[in-house]
mmCIF file of C-alpha atoms in Angstrom:
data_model
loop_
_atom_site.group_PDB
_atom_site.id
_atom_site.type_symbol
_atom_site.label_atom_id
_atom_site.label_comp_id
_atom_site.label_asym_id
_atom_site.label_seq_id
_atom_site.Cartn_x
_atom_site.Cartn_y
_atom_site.Cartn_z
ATOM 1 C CA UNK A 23 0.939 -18.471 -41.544
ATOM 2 C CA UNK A 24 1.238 -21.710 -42.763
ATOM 3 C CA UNK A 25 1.190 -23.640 -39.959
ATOM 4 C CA UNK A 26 -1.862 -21.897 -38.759
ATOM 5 C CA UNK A 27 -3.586 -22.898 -42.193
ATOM 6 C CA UNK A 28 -2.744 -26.300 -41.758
ATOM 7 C CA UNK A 29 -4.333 -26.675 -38.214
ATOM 8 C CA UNK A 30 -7.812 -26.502 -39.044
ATOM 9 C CA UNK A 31 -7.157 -29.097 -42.035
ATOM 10 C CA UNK A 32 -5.936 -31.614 -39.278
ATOM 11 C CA UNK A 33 -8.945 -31.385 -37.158
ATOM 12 C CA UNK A 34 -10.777 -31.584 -39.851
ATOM 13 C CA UNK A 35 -9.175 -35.025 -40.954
ATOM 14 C CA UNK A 36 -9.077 -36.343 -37.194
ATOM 15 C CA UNK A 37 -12.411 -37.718 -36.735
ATOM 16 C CA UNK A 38 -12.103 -39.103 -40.212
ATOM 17 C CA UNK A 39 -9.030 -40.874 -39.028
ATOM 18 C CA UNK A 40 -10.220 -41.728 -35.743
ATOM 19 C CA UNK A 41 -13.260 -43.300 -37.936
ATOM 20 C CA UNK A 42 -11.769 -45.705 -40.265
ATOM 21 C CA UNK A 43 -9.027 -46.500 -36.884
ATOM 22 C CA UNK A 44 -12.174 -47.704 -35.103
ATOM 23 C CA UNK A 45 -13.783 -49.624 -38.431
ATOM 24 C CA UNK A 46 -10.499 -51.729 -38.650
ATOM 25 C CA UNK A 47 -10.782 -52.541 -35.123
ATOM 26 C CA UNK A 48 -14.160 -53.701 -35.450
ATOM 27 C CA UNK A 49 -13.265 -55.484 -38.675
ATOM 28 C CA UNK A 50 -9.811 -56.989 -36.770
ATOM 29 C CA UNK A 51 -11.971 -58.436 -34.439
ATOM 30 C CA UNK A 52 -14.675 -59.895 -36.566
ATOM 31 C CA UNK A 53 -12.489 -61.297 -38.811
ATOM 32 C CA UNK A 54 -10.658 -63.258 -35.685
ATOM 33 C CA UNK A 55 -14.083 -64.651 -34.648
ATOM 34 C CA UNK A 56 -15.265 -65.553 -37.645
ATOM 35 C CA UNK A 57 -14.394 -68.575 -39.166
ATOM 36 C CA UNK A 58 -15.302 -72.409 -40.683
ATOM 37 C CA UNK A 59 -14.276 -74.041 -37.605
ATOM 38 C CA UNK A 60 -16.114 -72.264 -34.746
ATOM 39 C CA UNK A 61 -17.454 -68.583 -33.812
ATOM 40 C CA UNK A 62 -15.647 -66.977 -30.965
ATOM 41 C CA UNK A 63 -16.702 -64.099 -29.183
ATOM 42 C CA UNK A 64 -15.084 -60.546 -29.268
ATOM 43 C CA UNK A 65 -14.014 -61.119 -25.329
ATOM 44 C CA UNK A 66 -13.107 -64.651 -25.902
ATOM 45 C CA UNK A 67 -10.980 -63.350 -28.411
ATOM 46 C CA UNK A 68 -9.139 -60.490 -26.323
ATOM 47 C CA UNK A 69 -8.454 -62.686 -23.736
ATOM 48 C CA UNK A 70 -7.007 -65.271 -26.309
ATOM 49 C CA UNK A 71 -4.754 -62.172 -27.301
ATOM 50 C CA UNK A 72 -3.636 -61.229 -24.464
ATOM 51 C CA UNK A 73 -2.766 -65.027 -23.236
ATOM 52 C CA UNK A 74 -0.305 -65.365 -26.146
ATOM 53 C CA UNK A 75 0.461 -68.296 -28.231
ATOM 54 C CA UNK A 76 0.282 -71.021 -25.372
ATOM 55 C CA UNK A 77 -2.053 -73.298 -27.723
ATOM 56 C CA UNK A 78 -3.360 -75.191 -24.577
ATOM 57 C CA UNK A 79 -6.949 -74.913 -26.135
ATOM 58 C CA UNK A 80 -8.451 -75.113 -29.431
ATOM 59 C CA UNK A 81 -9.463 -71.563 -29.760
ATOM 60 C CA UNK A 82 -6.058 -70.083 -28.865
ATOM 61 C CA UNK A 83 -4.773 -72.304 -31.577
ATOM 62 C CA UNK A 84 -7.220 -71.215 -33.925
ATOM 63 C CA UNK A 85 -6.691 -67.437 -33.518
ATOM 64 C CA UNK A 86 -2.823 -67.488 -32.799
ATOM 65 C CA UNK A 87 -2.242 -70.111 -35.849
ATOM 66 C CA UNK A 88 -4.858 -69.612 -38.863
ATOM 67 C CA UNK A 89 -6.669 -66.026 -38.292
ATOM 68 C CA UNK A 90 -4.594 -63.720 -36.934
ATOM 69 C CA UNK A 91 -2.108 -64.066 -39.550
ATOM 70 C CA UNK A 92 -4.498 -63.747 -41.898
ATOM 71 C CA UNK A 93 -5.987 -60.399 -40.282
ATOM 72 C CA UNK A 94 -2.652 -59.029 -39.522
ATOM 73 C CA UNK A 95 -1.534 -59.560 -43.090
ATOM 74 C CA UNK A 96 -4.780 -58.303 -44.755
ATOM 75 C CA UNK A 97 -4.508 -55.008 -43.052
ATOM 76 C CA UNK A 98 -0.621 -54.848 -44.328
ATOM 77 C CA UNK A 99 -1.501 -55.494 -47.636
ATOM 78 C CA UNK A 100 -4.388 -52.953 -47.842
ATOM 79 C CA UNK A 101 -2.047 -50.481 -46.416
ATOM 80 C CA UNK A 102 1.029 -50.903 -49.218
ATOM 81 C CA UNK A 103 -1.729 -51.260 -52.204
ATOM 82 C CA UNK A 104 -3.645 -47.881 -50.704
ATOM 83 C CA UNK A 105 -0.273 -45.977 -50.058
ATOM 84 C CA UNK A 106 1.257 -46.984 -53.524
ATOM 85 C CA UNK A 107 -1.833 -46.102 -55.487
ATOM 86 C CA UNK A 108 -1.945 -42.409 -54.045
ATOM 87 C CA UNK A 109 1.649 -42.572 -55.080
ATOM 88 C CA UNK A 110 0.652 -43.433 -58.031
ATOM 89 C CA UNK A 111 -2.022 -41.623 -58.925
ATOM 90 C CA UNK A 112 -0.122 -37.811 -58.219
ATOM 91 C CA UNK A 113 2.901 -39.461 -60.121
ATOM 92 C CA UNK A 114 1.007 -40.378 -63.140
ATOM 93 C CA UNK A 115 -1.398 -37.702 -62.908
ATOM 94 C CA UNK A 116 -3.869 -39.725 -63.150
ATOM 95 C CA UNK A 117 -6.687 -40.544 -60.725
ATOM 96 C CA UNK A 118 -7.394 -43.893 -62.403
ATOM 97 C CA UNK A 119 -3.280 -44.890 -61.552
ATOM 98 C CA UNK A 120 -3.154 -48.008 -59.683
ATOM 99 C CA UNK A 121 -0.412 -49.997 -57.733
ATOM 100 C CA UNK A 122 -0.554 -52.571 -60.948
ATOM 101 C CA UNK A 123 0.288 -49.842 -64.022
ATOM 102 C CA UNK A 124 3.788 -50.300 -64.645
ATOM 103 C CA UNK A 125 3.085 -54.036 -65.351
ATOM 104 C CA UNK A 126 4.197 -55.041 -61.366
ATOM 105 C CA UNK A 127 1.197 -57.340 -61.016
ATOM 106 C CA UNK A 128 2.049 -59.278 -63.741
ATOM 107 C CA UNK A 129 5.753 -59.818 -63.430
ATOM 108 C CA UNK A 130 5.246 -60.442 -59.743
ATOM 109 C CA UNK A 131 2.408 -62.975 -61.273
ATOM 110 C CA UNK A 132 5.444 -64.733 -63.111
ATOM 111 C CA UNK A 133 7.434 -65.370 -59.983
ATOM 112 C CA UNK A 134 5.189 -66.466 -57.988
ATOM 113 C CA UNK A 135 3.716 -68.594 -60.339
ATOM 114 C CA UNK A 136 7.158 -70.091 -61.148
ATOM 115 C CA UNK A 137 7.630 -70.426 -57.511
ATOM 116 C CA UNK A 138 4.073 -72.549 -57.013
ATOM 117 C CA UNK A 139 5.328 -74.584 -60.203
ATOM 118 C CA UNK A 140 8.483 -75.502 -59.508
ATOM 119 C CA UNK A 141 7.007 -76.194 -55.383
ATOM 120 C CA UNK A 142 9.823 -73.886 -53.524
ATOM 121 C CA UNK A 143 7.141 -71.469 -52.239
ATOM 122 C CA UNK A 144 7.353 -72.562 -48.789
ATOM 123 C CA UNK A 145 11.397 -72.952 -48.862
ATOM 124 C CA UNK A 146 13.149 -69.742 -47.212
ATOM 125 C CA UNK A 147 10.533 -70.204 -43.828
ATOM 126 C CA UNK A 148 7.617 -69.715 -46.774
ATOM 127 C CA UNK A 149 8.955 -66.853 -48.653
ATOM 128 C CA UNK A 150 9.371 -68.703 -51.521
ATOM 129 C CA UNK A 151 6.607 -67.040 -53.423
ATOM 130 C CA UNK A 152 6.946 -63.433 -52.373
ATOM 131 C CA UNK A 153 10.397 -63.228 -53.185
ATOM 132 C CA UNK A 154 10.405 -64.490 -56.286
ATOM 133 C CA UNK A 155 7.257 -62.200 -57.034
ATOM 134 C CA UNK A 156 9.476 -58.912 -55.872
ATOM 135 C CA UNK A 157 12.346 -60.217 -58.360
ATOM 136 C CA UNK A 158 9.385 -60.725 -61.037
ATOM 137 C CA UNK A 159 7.922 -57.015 -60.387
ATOM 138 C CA UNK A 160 11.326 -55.592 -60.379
ATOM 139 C CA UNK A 161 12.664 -57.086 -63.732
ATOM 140 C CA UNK A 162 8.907 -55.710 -65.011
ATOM 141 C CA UNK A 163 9.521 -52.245 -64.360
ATOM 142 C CA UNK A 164 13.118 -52.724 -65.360
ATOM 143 C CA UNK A 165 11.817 -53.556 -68.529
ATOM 144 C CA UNK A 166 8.631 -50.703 -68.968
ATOM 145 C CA UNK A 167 11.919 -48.255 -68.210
ATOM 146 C CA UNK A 168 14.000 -49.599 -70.896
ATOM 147 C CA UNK A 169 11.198 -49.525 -73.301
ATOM 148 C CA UNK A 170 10.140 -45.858 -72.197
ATOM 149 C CA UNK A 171 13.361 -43.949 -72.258
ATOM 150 C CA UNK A 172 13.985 -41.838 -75.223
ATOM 151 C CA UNK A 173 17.103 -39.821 -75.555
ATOM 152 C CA UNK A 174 17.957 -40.775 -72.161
ATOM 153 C CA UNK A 175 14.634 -38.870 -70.460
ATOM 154 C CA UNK A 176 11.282 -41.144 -69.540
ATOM 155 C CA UNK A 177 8.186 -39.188 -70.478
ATOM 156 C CA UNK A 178 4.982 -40.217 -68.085
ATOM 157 C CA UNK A 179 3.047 -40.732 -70.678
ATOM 158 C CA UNK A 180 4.888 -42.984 -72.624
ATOM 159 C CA UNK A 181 6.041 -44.622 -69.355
ATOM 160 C CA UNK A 182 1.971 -45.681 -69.189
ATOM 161 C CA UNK A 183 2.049 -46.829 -72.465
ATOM 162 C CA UNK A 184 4.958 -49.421 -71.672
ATOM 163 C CA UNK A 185 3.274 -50.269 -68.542
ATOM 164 C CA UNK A 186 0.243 -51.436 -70.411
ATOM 165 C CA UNK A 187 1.946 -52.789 -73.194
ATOM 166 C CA UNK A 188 4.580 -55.253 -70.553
ATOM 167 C CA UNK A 189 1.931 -56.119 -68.746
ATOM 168 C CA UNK A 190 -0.072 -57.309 -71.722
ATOM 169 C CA UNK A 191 2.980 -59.112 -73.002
ATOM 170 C CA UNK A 192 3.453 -60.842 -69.259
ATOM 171 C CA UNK A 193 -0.302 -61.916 -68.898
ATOM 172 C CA UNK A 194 0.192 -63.513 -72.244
ATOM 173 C CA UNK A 195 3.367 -65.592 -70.693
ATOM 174 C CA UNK A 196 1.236 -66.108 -67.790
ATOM 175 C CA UNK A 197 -1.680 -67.876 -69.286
ATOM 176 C CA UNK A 198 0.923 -70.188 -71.390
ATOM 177 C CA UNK A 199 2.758 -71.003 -67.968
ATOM 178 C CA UNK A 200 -0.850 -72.011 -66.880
ATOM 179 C CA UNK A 201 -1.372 -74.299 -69.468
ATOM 180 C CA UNK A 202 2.099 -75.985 -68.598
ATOM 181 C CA UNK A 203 1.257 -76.736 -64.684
ATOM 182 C CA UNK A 204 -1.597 -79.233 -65.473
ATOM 183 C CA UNK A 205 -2.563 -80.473 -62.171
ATOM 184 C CA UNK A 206 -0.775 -77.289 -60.186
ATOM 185 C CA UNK A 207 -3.325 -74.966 -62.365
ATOM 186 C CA UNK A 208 -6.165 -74.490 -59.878
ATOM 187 C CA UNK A 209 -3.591 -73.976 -56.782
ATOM 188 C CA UNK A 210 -2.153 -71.142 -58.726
ATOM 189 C CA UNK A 211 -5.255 -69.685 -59.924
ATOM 190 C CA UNK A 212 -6.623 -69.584 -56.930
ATOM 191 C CA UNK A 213 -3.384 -67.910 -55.566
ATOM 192 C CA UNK A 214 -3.639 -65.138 -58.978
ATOM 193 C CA UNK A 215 -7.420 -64.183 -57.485
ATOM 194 C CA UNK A 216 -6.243 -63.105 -54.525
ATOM 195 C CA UNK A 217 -6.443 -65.260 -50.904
ATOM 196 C CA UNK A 218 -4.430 -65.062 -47.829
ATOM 197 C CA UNK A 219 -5.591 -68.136 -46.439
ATOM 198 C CA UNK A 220 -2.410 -69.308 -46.326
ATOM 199 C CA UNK A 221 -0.157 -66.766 -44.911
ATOM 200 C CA UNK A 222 2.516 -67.658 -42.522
ATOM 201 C CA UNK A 223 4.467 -65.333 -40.001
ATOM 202 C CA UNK A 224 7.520 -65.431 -41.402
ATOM 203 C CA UNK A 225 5.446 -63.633 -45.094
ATOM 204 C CA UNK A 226 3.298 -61.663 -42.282
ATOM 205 C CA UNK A 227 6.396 -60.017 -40.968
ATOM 206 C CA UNK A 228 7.836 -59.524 -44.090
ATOM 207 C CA UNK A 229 4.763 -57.695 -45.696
ATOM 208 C CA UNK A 230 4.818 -55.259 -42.654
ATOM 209 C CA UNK A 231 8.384 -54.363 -43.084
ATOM 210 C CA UNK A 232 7.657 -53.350 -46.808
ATOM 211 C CA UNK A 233 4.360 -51.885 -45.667
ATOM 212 C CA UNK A 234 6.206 -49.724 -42.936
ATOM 213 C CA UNK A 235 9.072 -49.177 -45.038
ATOM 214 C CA UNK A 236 7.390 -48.233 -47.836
ATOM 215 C CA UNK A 237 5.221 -45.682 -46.691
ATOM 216 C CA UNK A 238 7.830 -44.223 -44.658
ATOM 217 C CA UNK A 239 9.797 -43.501 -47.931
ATOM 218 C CA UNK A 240 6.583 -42.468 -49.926
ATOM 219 C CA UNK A 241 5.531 -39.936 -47.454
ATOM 220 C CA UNK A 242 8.913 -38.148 -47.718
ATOM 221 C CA UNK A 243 8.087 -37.906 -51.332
ATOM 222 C CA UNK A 244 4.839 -36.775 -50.596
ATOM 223 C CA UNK A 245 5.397 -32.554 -51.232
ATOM 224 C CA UNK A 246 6.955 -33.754 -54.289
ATOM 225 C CA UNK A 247 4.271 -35.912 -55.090
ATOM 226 C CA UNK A 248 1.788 -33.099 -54.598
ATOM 227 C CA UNK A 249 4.079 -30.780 -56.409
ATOM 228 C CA UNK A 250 4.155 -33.262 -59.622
ATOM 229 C CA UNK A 251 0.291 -33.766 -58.950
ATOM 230 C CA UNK A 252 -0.330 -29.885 -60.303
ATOM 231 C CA UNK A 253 1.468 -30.155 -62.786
ATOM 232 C CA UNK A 254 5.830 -30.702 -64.031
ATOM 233 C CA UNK A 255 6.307 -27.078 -64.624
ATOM 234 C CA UNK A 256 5.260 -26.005 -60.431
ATOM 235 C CA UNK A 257 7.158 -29.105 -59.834
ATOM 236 C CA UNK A 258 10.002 -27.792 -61.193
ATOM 237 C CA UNK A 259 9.488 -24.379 -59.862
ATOM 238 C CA UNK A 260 9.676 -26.085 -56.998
ATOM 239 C CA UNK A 261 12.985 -27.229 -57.385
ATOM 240 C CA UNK A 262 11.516 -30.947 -57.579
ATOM 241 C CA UNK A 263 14.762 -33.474 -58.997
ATOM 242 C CA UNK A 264 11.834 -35.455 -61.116
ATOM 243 C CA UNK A 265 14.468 -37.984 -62.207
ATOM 244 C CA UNK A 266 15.269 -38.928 -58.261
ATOM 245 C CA UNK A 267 11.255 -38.800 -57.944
ATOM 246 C CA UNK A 268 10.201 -40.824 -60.704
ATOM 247 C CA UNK A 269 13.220 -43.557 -59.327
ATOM 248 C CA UNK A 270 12.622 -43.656 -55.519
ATOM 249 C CA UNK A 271 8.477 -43.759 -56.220
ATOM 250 C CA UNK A 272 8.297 -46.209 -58.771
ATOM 251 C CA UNK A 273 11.286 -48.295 -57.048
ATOM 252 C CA UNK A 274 9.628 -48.315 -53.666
ATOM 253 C CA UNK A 275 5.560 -48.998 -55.204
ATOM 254 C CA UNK A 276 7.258 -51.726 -57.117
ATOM 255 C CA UNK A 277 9.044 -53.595 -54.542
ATOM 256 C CA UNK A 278 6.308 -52.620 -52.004
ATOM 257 C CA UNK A 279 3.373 -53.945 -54.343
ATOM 258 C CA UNK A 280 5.525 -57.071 -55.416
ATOM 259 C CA UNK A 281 5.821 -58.372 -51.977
ATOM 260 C CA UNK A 282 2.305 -57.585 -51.362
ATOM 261 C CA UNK A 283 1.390 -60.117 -54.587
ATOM 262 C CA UNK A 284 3.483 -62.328 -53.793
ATOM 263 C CA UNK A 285 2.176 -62.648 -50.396
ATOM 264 C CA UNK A 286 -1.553 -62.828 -51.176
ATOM 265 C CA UNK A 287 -2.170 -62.856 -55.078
ATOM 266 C CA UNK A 288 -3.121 -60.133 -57.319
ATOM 267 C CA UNK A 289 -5.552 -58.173 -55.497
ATOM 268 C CA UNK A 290 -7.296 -55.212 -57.664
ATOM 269 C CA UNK A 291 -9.355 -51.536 -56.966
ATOM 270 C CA UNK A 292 -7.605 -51.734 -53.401
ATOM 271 C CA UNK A 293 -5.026 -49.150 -54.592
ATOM 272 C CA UNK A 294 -7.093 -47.457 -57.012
ATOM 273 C CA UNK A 295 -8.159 -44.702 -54.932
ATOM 274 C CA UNK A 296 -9.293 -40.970 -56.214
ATOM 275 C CA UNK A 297 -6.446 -38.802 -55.430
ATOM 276 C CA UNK A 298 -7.458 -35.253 -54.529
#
């Protein structure tokens, strides 16, 4: 009975699927021919894409070396902060829950700004920056946990409170670490708003991996998830282990989100999406 319920709720979905598929194409492709240097043409660019990386003319260099990076690493990154936030947002309860509440976007701030300051984000092939971001958003929640356990159990609410209050405490650190670059203070600003102009393959490949990784684990947790979403009492019901829950969701959104930041800068409302 079930399964017979849930077929007409897939069709339904399809063409809503099938939708937003063919507005990413669309938006792959203009974002591949659009650009400072020239304007190349959807077929121009197809044929560029299926030629490979030769770079025997200017546009093939153009779209194998500066935009499709950036395209293939936008999409990525839209896909982690949209997957965590519907995490997120069932796990909090709370349909203004973000990929950012637990304080991730700030400690991942930290590291990458430490990375920019101290000029090793382009060591490790140019991971520099996102993995000292990930180490940054990791130590963050590590530290909203400590400060939300009582009597050994984390309650949700007071785990938002910690959140909020870290990440305040972190921006504060931020803006003094800001003050202490001096001439490094508009390259890392302009890194905090957000930019993947200058993604690389090696922090392409890397975002993926968390993106596919990521969502893989999430959507295991996603009966849970819905479960939780109602309410803890059905979730329990349920036989839902909410310790295991809360650890592998806010684990996997943190490490997932912190690679995403460190990748292309803190990027907001992208994961705050209206769970229903």
């Amino acid at each position: 009975m079930a399964i017979i319920e849930s077929v007409p709720s897939v069709r339904a979905v399809l063409p809503k699927v099938a939708l937003l598929l063919g507005a990413t194409v669309l938006a792959f492709l203009f974002h591949l021919g659009i650009g400072g240097s020239s304007l190349v043409g959807p077929l121009e660019i197809v044929q560029e894409l299926f030629r490979g990386d030769t770079g025997e003319t200017a546009v093939n260099t153009i779209v194998w070396k500066i935009r499709l990076p950036r395209a293939l690493g936008t999409i990525a990154i839209g896909a982690i902060l949209g997957a965590v936030g519907a995490a997120f947002q069932a796990f909090f309860r709370n349909p203004l829950a973000e990929p950012y509440i637990v304080g991730v976007s700030s400690g991942a701030g930290i590291g990458g700004t430490v990375a920019l300051m101290l000029g090793v984000s382009s060591v490790a092939y140019g991971l520099g920056s996102t993995v000292l971001a990930a180490a940054g958003g990791l130590l963050s929640l590590m530290l909203v946990l400590s400060l939300a356990r009582r009597g050994g159990t984390v309650n949700v609410n007071t785990l938002l409170v910690a959140g909020v209050v870290v990440a305040a405490m972190l921006g504060a650190l931020m803006t003094n670490l800001l003050l202490l670059a001096g001439e490094d203070t508009n390259q890392v600003l302009r890194w905090l708003l957000g930019s993947v102009a200058n993604l690389v393959w090696t922090e392409v490949l890397l975002v993926w991996i968390a993106a596919i990784v990521g969502f893989v684990i999430l959507q295991y947790q996603t009966r849970s998830l819905n479960a939780l979403a109602v309410s803890e009492f059905s979730s329990e019901r349920m036989g839902v282990d909410l310790k295991k829950l809360r650890g592998v969701t806010l684990f996997t959104g943190t490490v997932a989100t912190s690679v995403a930041v460190g990748a292309a800068g803190i990027i907001g409302f992208l994961g705050c999406l209206l769970y229903t």
